[in-house]
Coordinates of C-alpha atoms and ligand atoms in Angstrom, one line a residue:
X1 CA -66.6 4.7 13.5
X2 CA -65.0 8.1 12.8
X3 CA -61.6 8.4 11.3
X4 CA -59.6 11.6 11.1
X5 CA -57.9 11.3 7.8
X6 CA -55.1 13.4 6.6
X7 CA -54.8 14.7 3.1
X8 CA -51.9 13.2 1.0
X9 CA -48.8 15.3 1.1
X10 CA -49.2 16.4 4.6
X11 CA -46.2 14.4 5.8
X12 CA -44.1 16.7 3.7
X13 CA -45.0 19.7 5.6
X14 CA -42.1 21.4 7.3
X15 CA -42.7 24.1 9.8
X16 CA -41.1 27.5 9.3
X17 CA -42.1 31.0 10.1
X18 CA -43.0 33.6 7.6
X19 CA -42.0 37.2 8.1
X20 CA -44.8 39.5 9.1
X21 CA -45.5 42.1 6.4
X22 CA -47.4 45.1 7.5
X23 CA -46.1 48.5 8.4
X24 CA -48.0 50.5 11.1
X25 CA -49.9 52.8 8.8
X26 CA -51.2 49.8 6.7
X27 CA -51.9 48.0 9.9
X28 CA -54.1 50.9 11.1
X29 CA -55.9 51.3 7.9
X30 CA -56.5 47.6 7.7
X31 CA -57.9 47.6 11.2
X32 CA -60.7 50.0 10.6
X33 CA -64.3 48.9 10.6
X34 CA -65.8 49.6 7.1
X35 CA -69.3 49.5 8.4
X36 CA -68.6 52.3 10.9
X37 CA -66.7 54.0 8.1
X38 CA -69.8 54.0 5.9
X39 CA -71.8 55.7 8.7
X40 CA -69.1 58.3 9.2
X41 CA -68.9 59.0 5.5
X42 CA -72.5 60.3 5.6
X43 CA -72.3 61.8 9.1
X44 CA -69.2 63.8 8.3
X45 CA -70.5 65.2 5.0
X46 CA -68.0 63.4 2.8
X47 CA -71.0 62.4 0.7
X48 CA -71.8 66.1 0.0
X49 CA -68.5 66.5 -1.9
X50 CA -67.7 63.0 -3.3
X51 CA -69.2 60.6 -5.6
X52 CA -68.8 57.1 -4.1
X53 CA -70.9 54.2 -5.2
X54 CA -70.6 52.1 -2.0
X55 CA -72.0 55.1 -0.1
X56 CA -74.6 55.9 -2.8
X57 CA -73.3 59.5 -2.9
X58 CA -73.1 61.8 -5.9
X59 CA -71.2 64.9 -4.7
X60 CA -69.1 66.6 -7.3
X61 CA -66.9 69.2 -5.4
X62 CA -64.1 66.7 -4.8
X63 CA -62.8 63.8 -6.9
X64 CA -65.0 60.8 -7.7
X65 CA -63.7 58.3 -5.2
X66 CA -64.7 55.3 -7.4
X67 CA -62.4 56.7 -10.2
X68 CA -59.6 57.8 -7.8
X69 CA -59.8 54.4 -6.0
X70 CA -57.4 55.5 -3.2
X71 CA -56.0 52.7 -1.0
X72 CA -56.6 52.8 2.7
X73 CA -53.2 54.4 3.3
X74 CA -54.0 57.2 0.9
X75 CA -57.3 57.9 2.6
X76 CA -55.6 58.0 6.0
X77 CA -53.1 60.5 4.7
X78 CA -55.8 62.7 3.2
X79 CA -57.7 62.7 6.5
X80 CA -54.6 63.5 8.6
X81 CA -53.3 66.1 6.3
X82 CA -55.7 67.3 3.6
X83 CA -54.7 69.4 0.8
X84 CA -56.5 72.0 -1.4
X85 CA -60.1 72.9 -0.6
X86 CA -61.0 69.7 1.3
X87 CA -61.8 70.7 4.9
X88 CA -59.4 69.3 7.5
X89 CA -60.5 66.3 9.5
X90 CA -57.2 66.0 11.3
X91 CA -58.5 67.1 14.7
X92 CA -62.2 66.5 14.0
X93 CA -61.9 62.7 13.9
X94 CA -60.3 60.3 16.2
X95 CA -57.6 57.9 14.9
X96 CA -60.1 55.0 15.1
X97 CA -62.6 57.0 13.1
X98 CA -60.0 57.8 10.5
X99 CA -59.1 54.1 10.2
X100 CA -62.8 53.3 9.8
X101 CA -63.1 55.7 7.0
X102 CA -59.9 54.4 5.4
X103 CA -61.2 50.9 5.6
X104 CA -64.5 51.9 4.0
X105 CA -63.2 54.3 1.3
X106 CA -60.1 52.3 0.6
X107 CA -61.8 48.9 0.3
X108 CA -62.1 48.9 -3.5
X109 CA -58.4 49.4 -3.9
X110 CA -56.8 47.3 -1.3
X111 CA -58.8 45.8 1.4
X112 CA -62.0 44.4 0.1
X113 CA -63.5 44.8 3.5
X114 CA -66.4 46.9 2.5
X115 CA -67.6 44.2 0.2
X116 CA -68.0 42.0 3.2
X117 CA -70.5 44.3 4.7
X118 CA -73.4 42.8 6.7
X119 CA -76.4 41.8 4.7
X120 CA -79.2 44.3 4.7
X121 CA -82.5 42.8 3.4
X122 CA -84.8 44.8 1.2
X123 CA -87.7 44.0 -1.0
X124 CA -85.8 43.4 -4.2
X125 CA -86.9 40.2 -6.0
X126 CA -85.4 38.1 -8.8
X127 CA -88.1 39.4 -11.1
X128 CA -86.7 42.9 -10.7
X129 CA -83.3 41.8 -12.1
X130 CA -84.3 40.9 -15.7
X131 CA -81.6 43.1 -17.1
X132 CA -79.0 40.9 -15.5
X133 CA -77.7 43.6 -13.2
X134 CA -75.3 41.7 -10.9
X135 CA -75.8 43.9 -7.9
X136 CA -79.6 43.4 -8.2
X137 CA -79.1 39.6 -8.5
X138 CA -76.8 39.4 -5.5
X139 CA -79.3 41.4 -3.4
X140 CA -82.4 39.5 -4.6
X141 CA -80.8 36.1 -3.9
X142 CA -79.7 37.4 -0.5
X143 CA -83.3 38.4 0.2
X144 CA -84.5 34.9 -0.8
X145 CA -82.1 33.4 1.8
X146 CA -83.1 35.9 4.4
X147 CA -86.8 35.3 3.9
X148 CA -87.1 31.6 2.9
X149 CA -83.9 30.1 4.2
X150 CA -80.7 29.0 2.4
X151 CA -81.9 25.6 1.1
X152 CA -84.6 26.7 -1.4
X153 CA -82.6 29.8 -2.3
X154 CA -79.5 27.8 -3.2
X155 CA -81.6 25.3 -5.1
X156 CA -83.0 28.2 -7.1
X157 CA -79.5 29.5 -7.8
X158 CA -78.4 26.0 -8.9
X159 CA -81.2 25.8 -11.4
X160 CA -80.9 29.3 -12.7
X161 CA -77.2 28.8 -13.3
X162 CA -78.1 26.6 -16.3
X163 CA -80.8 28.8 -17.7
X164 CA -79.6 32.4 -17.0
X165 CA -76.2 33.6 -18.3
X166 CA -76.0 36.6 -15.9
X167 CA -76.6 34.3 -12.9
X168 CA -74.1 31.7 -14.2
X169 CA -71.5 34.4 -14.7
X170 CA -71.9 36.0 -11.3
X171 CA -72.9 32.9 -9.3
X172 CA -69.9 32.9 -7.0
X173 CA -70.4 36.4 -5.8
X174 CA -74.2 35.8 -5.6
X175 CA -73.4 32.8 -3.4
X176 CA -71.1 34.9 -1.2
X177 CA -73.9 37.4 -0.6
X178 CA -76.3 34.5 0.2
X179 CA -73.8 33.3 2.9
X180 CA -73.8 36.8 4.3
X181 CA -77.6 36.9 4.2
X182 CA -77.8 33.5 6.0
X183 CA -75.7 34.9 8.8
X184 CA -78.2 37.7 9.1
X185 CA -81.1 35.2 9.1
X186 CA -79.4 33.0 11.8
X187 CA -78.4 36.0 13.9
X188 CA -74.7 35.7 13.3
X189 CA -74.5 32.0 14.3
X190 CA -72.1 30.4 11.9
X191 CA -73.0 26.7 12.6
X192 CA -76.7 26.7 11.6
X193 CA -75.9 28.8 8.6
X194 CA -73.3 26.3 7.5
X195 CA -75.4 23.2 8.1
X196 CA -78.2 24.7 6.0
X197 CA -76.0 25.4 3.0
X198 CA -74.6 23.8 -0.1
X199 CA -71.4 24.0 -2.2
X200 CA -73.1 25.3 -5.3
X201 CA -70.9 27.5 -7.5
X202 CA -67.5 26.7 -6.0
X203 CA -68.7 26.9 -2.4
X204 CA -69.3 30.7 -2.5
X205 CA -72.0 30.4 0.1
X206 CA -69.6 29.0 2.7
X207 CA -67.0 31.6 1.9
X208 CA -69.5 34.3 2.3
X209 CA -70.4 33.1 5.8
X210 CA -66.8 32.9 6.9
X211 CA -65.7 36.2 5.3
X212 CA -68.6 38.0 7.0
X213 CA -67.8 36.4 10.3
X214 CA -64.5 38.3 10.4
X215 CA -66.2 41.6 10.0
X216 CA -65.2 44.2 12.7
X217 CA -62.3 42.1 14.0
X218 CA -58.9 43.8 14.3
X219 CA -56.1 42.1 12.5
X220 CA -54.4 41.1 15.7
X221 CA -57.4 38.9 16.6
X222 CA -57.9 37.2 13.3
X223 CA -55.9 34.1 14.3
X224 CA -58.0 33.6 17.4
X225 CA -61.2 34.1 15.5
X226 CA -60.0 31.8 12.8
X227 CA -59.3 29.0 15.3
X228 CA -62.7 29.3 16.9
X229 CA -64.8 29.9 13.8
X230 CA -65.1 26.3 12.6
X231 CA -65.0 24.6 16.0
X232 CA -68.7 24.2 16.6
X233 CA -69.6 20.5 16.9
X234 CA -72.4 20.9 14.3
X235 CA -69.6 21.7 11.8
X236 CA -66.8 19.5 13.0
X237 CA -69.0 16.4 13.0
X238 CA -69.4 16.6 9.3
X239 CA -66.1 16.3 7.5
X240 CA -67.4 18.0 4.4
X241 CA -68.8 21.0 6.3
X242 CA -65.6 21.2 8.3
X243 CA -63.5 21.3 5.2
X244 CA -65.8 23.9 3.6
X245 CA -65.5 26.0 6.8
X246 CA -61.7 25.8 7.1
X247 CA -61.2 26.3 3.4
X248 CA -63.6 29.3 3.5
X249 CA -61.5 30.6 6.2
X250 CA -58.6 31.0 3.8
X251 CA -60.8 32.9 1.4
X252 CA -62.1 35.1 4.2
X253 CA -58.6 35.8 5.5
X254 CA -57.5 37.1 2.1
X255 CA -60.5 39.2 1.6
X256 CA -60.4 40.6 5.1
X257 CA -56.6 41.4 5.1
X258 CA -56.8 43.1 1.7
X259 CA -55.2 40.2 -0.2
X260 CA -52.2 40.0 2.1
X261 CA -51.0 36.6 1.0
X262 CA -48.1 36.1 3.4
X263 CA -50.2 37.4 6.3
X264 CA -53.1 35.0 5.5
X265 CA -50.8 32.0 5.0
X266 CA -49.2 32.7 8.4
X267 CA -52.6 32.6 10.1
X268 CA -53.4 29.3 8.3
X269 CA -50.0 28.0 9.5
X270 CA -51.0 28.7 13.1
X271 CA -54.2 26.5 12.9
X272 CA -54.3 23.4 15.0
X273 CA -54.0 20.4 12.7
X274 CA -52.3 19.6 9.4
X275 CA -55.7 19.2 7.8
X276 CA -56.8 22.7 9.0
X277 CA -53.6 24.2 7.7
X278 CA -53.7 22.9 4.2
X279 CA -57.4 23.4 3.8
X280 CA -57.0 27.0 4.9
X281 CA -54.0 27.5 2.6
X282 CA -56.0 26.2 -0.3
X283 CA -58.6 28.9 0.3
X284 CA -55.9 31.6 0.4
X285 CA -54.4 30.6 -2.9
X286 CA -57.8 30.2 -4.6
X287 CA -58.7 33.7 -3.5
X288 CA -55.3 35.0 -4.7
X289 CA -55.8 33.6 -8.2
X290 CA -59.5 34.1 -8.5
X291 CA -60.6 37.0 -6.3
X292 CA -64.2 36.8 -5.4
X293 CA -64.4 40.5 -5.8
X294 CA -62.4 41.1 -9.0
X295 CA -59.4 42.5 -7.0
X296 CA -56.1 41.9 -8.7
X297 CA -53.8 40.5 -6.0
X298 CA -50.4 42.0 -5.8
X299 CA -49.1 38.4 -5.6
X300 CA -49.7 37.8 -9.3
X301 CA -47.3 38.6 -12.1
X302 CA -48.4 39.0 -15.7
X303 CA -45.1 37.8 -17.1
X304 CA -44.9 34.8 -14.8
X305 CA -48.3 33.1 -14.6
X306 CA -47.0 30.3 -12.3
X307 CA -46.0 32.9 -9.6
X308 CA -46.3 32.8 -6.6
X309 CA -46.2 28.9 -6.7
X310 CA -42.6 28.9 -7.9
X311 CA -41.6 31.3 -5.1
X312 CA -43.6 30.2 -1.9
X313 CA -41.9 27.9 0.6
X314 CA -42.1 24.2 -0.2
X315 CA -44.9 23.4 2.2
X316 CA -47.2 25.8 0.4
X317 CA -46.4 24.6 -3.0
X318 CA -48.9 21.7 -3.2
X319 CA -51.9 23.8 -2.5
X320 CA -50.6 26.6 -4.7
X321 CA -50.2 24.3 -7.6
X322 CA -53.5 22.6 -7.0
X323 CA -55.1 26.0 -7.8
X324 CA -52.7 27.6 -10.2
X325 CA -54.7 26.9 -13.4
X326 CA -57.3 29.4 -12.2
X327 CA -54.6 32.0 -13.0
X328 CA -53.2 30.2 -16.1
X329 CA -56.7 30.1 -17.7
X330 CA -57.1 33.8 -17.1
X331 CA -53.8 34.8 -18.6
X332 CA -54.5 32.5 -21.7
X333 CA -58.0 33.9 -22.0
X334 CA -59.5 30.5 -21.1
X335 CA -57.6 28.7 -23.8
X336 CA -57.4 25.2 -22.5
X337 CA -54.6 24.1 -24.9
X338 CA -52.4 27.0 -24.0
X339 CA -53.1 26.4 -20.3
X340 CA -52.0 22.8 -20.6
X341 CA -48.8 24.1 -22.3
X342 CA -48.1 26.3 -19.3
X343 CA -48.7 23.4 -16.9
X344 CA -46.1 21.4 -18.8
X345 CA -43.6 24.2 -18.4
X346 CA -44.1 24.6 -14.6
X347 CA -41.6 23.3 -12.1
X348 CA -40.9 19.7 -12.9
X349 CA -42.0 18.1 -9.6
X350 CA -45.3 20.0 -9.8
X351 CA -46.4 19.3 -13.4
X352 CA -48.7 16.5 -12.2
X353 CA -50.3 18.7 -9.6
X354 CA -50.8 21.5 -12.1
X355 CA -52.7 19.0 -14.3
X356 CA -54.9 17.9 -11.5
X357 CA -55.7 21.6 -11.0
X358 CA -56.4 21.8 -14.8
X359 CA -58.8 18.9 -14.4
X360 CA -60.8 20.7 -11.8
X361 CA -61.1 23.8 -13.9
X362 CA -61.8 21.8 -17.1
X363 CA -64.7 20.2 -15.2
X364 CA -66.0 23.6 -14.0
X365 CA -66.0 24.9 -17.5
X366 CA -67.6 21.8 -18.9
X367 CA -70.5 22.1 -16.5
X368 CA -72.5 18.9 -16.6
X369 CA -71.1 17.8 -20.0
X370 CA -68.9 14.7 -19.5
X371 CA -67.9 14.8 -23.1
X372 CA -66.4 18.3 -22.8
X373 CA -64.6 17.4 -19.6
X374 CA -63.1 14.3 -21.3
X375 CA -62.1 16.4 -24.4
X376 CA -60.4 19.0 -22.1
X377 CA -58.4 16.3 -20.4
X378 CA -57.1 14.9 -23.8
X379 CA -55.3 18.2 -24.1
X380 CA -53.2 17.2 -21.1
X381 CA -51.7 14.4 -23.3
X382 CA -49.2 12.5 -21.0
X383 CA -50.9 13.9 -18.0
X384 CA -54.4 13.0 -19.1
X385 CA -54.8 10.8 -16.0
X386 CA -53.9 13.6 -13.6
X387 CA -56.5 15.7 -15.3
X388 CA -59.2 13.1 -15.1
X389 CA -58.4 12.6 -11.4
X390 CA -59.0 16.4 -10.9
X391 CA -62.3 16.2 -12.9
X392 CA -63.6 13.3 -10.8
X393 CA -62.8 15.1 -7.6
X394 CA -64.4 18.3 -8.7
X395 CA -67.6 16.6 -9.7
X396 CA -68.0 14.6 -6.5
X397 CA -67.2 17.7 -4.5
X398 CA -69.8 19.8 -6.4
X399 CA -72.5 17.1 -6.1
X400 CA -71.6 16.0 -2.6
X401 CA -72.2 12.5 -3.9
X402 CA -70.4 10.1 -6.3
X403 CA -72.9 9.0 -9.0
X404 CA -71.9 11.5 -11.7
X405 CA -68.2 11.2 -10.9
X406 CA -68.5 7.4 -11.3
X407 CA -70.3 7.8 -14.7
X408 CA -67.5 10.1 -15.8
X409 CA -64.8 7.6 -14.9
X410 CA -66.7 4.8 -16.7
X411 CA -66.3 6.8 -19.9
X412 CA -62.6 7.7 -19.4
X413 CA -60.0 5.9 -21.4
X414 CA -59.4 2.4 -19.9
X415 CA -55.9 3.1 -18.8
X416 CA -56.9 6.1 -16.6
X417 CA -60.1 4.6 -15.2
X418 CA -58.6 3.2 -11.9
X419 CA -57.0 6.5 -11.1
X420 CA -60.2 8.4 -11.9
X421 CA -62.1 6.2 -9.4
X422 CA -59.5 6.9 -6.8
X423 CA -60.3 10.6 -7.3
X424 CA -64.0 9.8 -6.7
X425 CA -63.1 7.8 -3.5
X426 CA -60.8 10.5 -2.2
X427 CA -63.7 13.0 -2.0
X428 CA -66.3 10.5 -0.9
X429 CA -64.1 9.8 2.1
X430 CA -64.4 13.5 3.1
X431 CA -68.2 13.3 2.7
X432 CA -68.9 10.0 4.5
X433 CA -67.4 9.5 7.9
X434 CA -68.8 6.1 8.5
X435 CA -66.5 3.4 7.1
X436 CA -69.2 0.9 6.2
X437 CA -71.3 3.5 4.5
X438 CA -68.3 4.8 2.6
X439 CA -67.5 1.3 1.4
X440 CA -71.1 0.9 0.2
X441 CA -71.0 4.2 -1.6
X442 CA -67.7 3.3 -3.4
X443 CA -69.2 0.0 -4.4
X444 CA -72.3 1.6 -5.7
X445 CA -70.7 4.2 -7.9
X446 CA -67.7 2.4 -9.2
X447 CA -68.8 -1.2 -9.7
X448 CA -65.9 -3.5 -10.5
X449 CA -63.5 -0.6 -9.9
X450 CA -64.6 -0.4 -6.3
X451 CA -61.1 -1.3 -5.2
X452 CA -59.7 1.9 -6.8
X453 CA -62.4 4.0 -5.2
X454 CA -61.6 2.4 -1.8
X455 CA -57.9 3.0 -2.4
X456 CA -58.7 6.7 -3.0
X457 CA -60.7 6.7 0.1
X458 CA -57.8 5.4 2.1
X459 CA -59.5 2.2 3.1
X460 CA -57.2 -0.2 1.2
X461 CA -53.7 0.2 0.0
Ligands
HEC1 C1 -66.2 70.4 1.0 C2 -66.0 69.3 0.2 C3 -65.3 68.1 0.7 C4 -65.6 67.3 1.8 C5 -66.7 67.6 2.8 C6 -64.8 66.2 1.8 N1 -63.9 66.2 0.8 FE1 -62.5 64.8 0.3 N2 -61.8 66.1 -1.2 C7 -62.4 67.2 -1.5 C8 -61.6 67.8 -2.6 C9 -61.9 69.1 -3.3 C10 -60.5 66.9 -2.8 C11 -59.5 67.1 -3.9 C12 -58.1 67.2 -3.5 C13 -57.8 68.2 -2.6 O1 -58.2 69.4 -2.8 O2 -57.1 67.9 -1.6 C14 -60.7 65.8 -1.9 C15 -59.9 64.7 -1.9 C16 -60.1 63.6 -1.1 C17 -59.4 62.4 -1.2 C18 -58.2 62.1 -2.1 C19 -58.7 61.4 -3.3 C20 -57.5 61.0 -4.2 O3 -57.5 61.5 -5.3 O4 -56.8 60.1 -3.8 C21 -60.0 61.5 -0.3 C22 -59.6 60.0 -0.1 C23 -61.1 62.2 0.3 N3 -61.1 63.4 -0.2 C24 -61.9 61.6 1.3 C25 -62.8 62.4 2.0 C26 -63.5 61.9 3.1 C27 -63.4 60.5 3.7 C28 -64.3 62.9 3.6 C29 -65.2 62.9 4.8 C30 -64.5 62.7 6.1 C31 -64.1 64.0 2.7 N4 -63.2 63.6 1.7 C32 -64.8 65.2 2.8 C33 -63.5 67.8 -1.0 C34 -64.2 67.4 0.1

């Protein structure tokens, strides 16, 4: 028997419209195709005068475009009305071509689109990347996926994350590139690429697939593409994959729209079900706080690390707060005690949620060390239980099984154990659609706390 289960908090969702945010020039720049832009950059001789890493060019007549880092609007303006000695392209290029160039050249500053380029396999191997060069690693892992398939490549990534600091540090972006490579291997078919994947390193592989699937789509069509993207039965049949797809959608939307938070949230809001909407929203906020491409979103404030959670509409707060510690940890330089302090000072009704988010990040930082995760959660003091709940969920999500999460809960302080097992159950429920099998899995990993696990799974009250 299959059950469509809603995430807690959904009943609170109130519908309201968000104002659209782009002006026409932004819109046009954002609509360009960065891949076509890359071709034009060479064909039009831009490369002869400009140094630009993404194009592999080393011209020195004009400014270095990596240093200048113009946004798409600035590039458009330059092409429409050049100054100084740069030749005029105003009449030479069509509006579309100008937009394509703007999307390509402006990507580093605002849109991030060029980073979602299609994967181009070459003969780079992991052995060539001994110096820890991240571009080399991303390409080499991508080649592994393209040649050998996602499964062995992702296993390799998982094992190298524990033995190689450069791989561990860049694993999310590596996994993104692997997702893009999988789409190339499976000839742009999202479903087989998804089914063959894994959630290693915060699901970067799934995000990479989705982000790449948007490529070349005009902004006006994003909502339609978004609704279709995860609808293949191969994906919808598996709750876990379905979640990864919809959540990846949120990441992809942010990257593709140039970190346009309100615009991305609006597309999430238009998805079909409540589950779709909140999963997508979570991806949007995660990408906002923790850009896959090192972009600093304009929806972050140095002096107010809780922002935008304290300013978004009520229905978006839950998923904002569930991810806010990604930002708090960054501003505190990964000081867990200071991060816990900031959680305590967030909006009262959301302190609990902030600590659940804290737990997820504490677990990520602790890696496989249960002791470190438990120590991190002690910093949460009165909210230790919320933190442990977050840890349990993160572990089960990362493993796609409950054993390690169950062992963690067994070591948690007795008063928090039940809630910890609820966390285990809540994620197991997303992994296991068959009720009987879910019950068996809860029993197996939580022993005499099975009832708590089952409660978390929504099977008992
Ligand atoms: C003959 C050399 C030459 C060519 C070809 C050329 N540029 Fe330029 N470009 C320049 C110079 C010189 C500047 C410096 C500012 C000025 O004189 O306007 C410039 C400025 C720019 C800027 C502004 C950078 C900033 O500081 O914000 C952009 C963007 C730009 N070029 C993009 C392009 C693109 C895209 C092409 C190809 C369609 C191109 N350029 C072709 C010489 C060139």
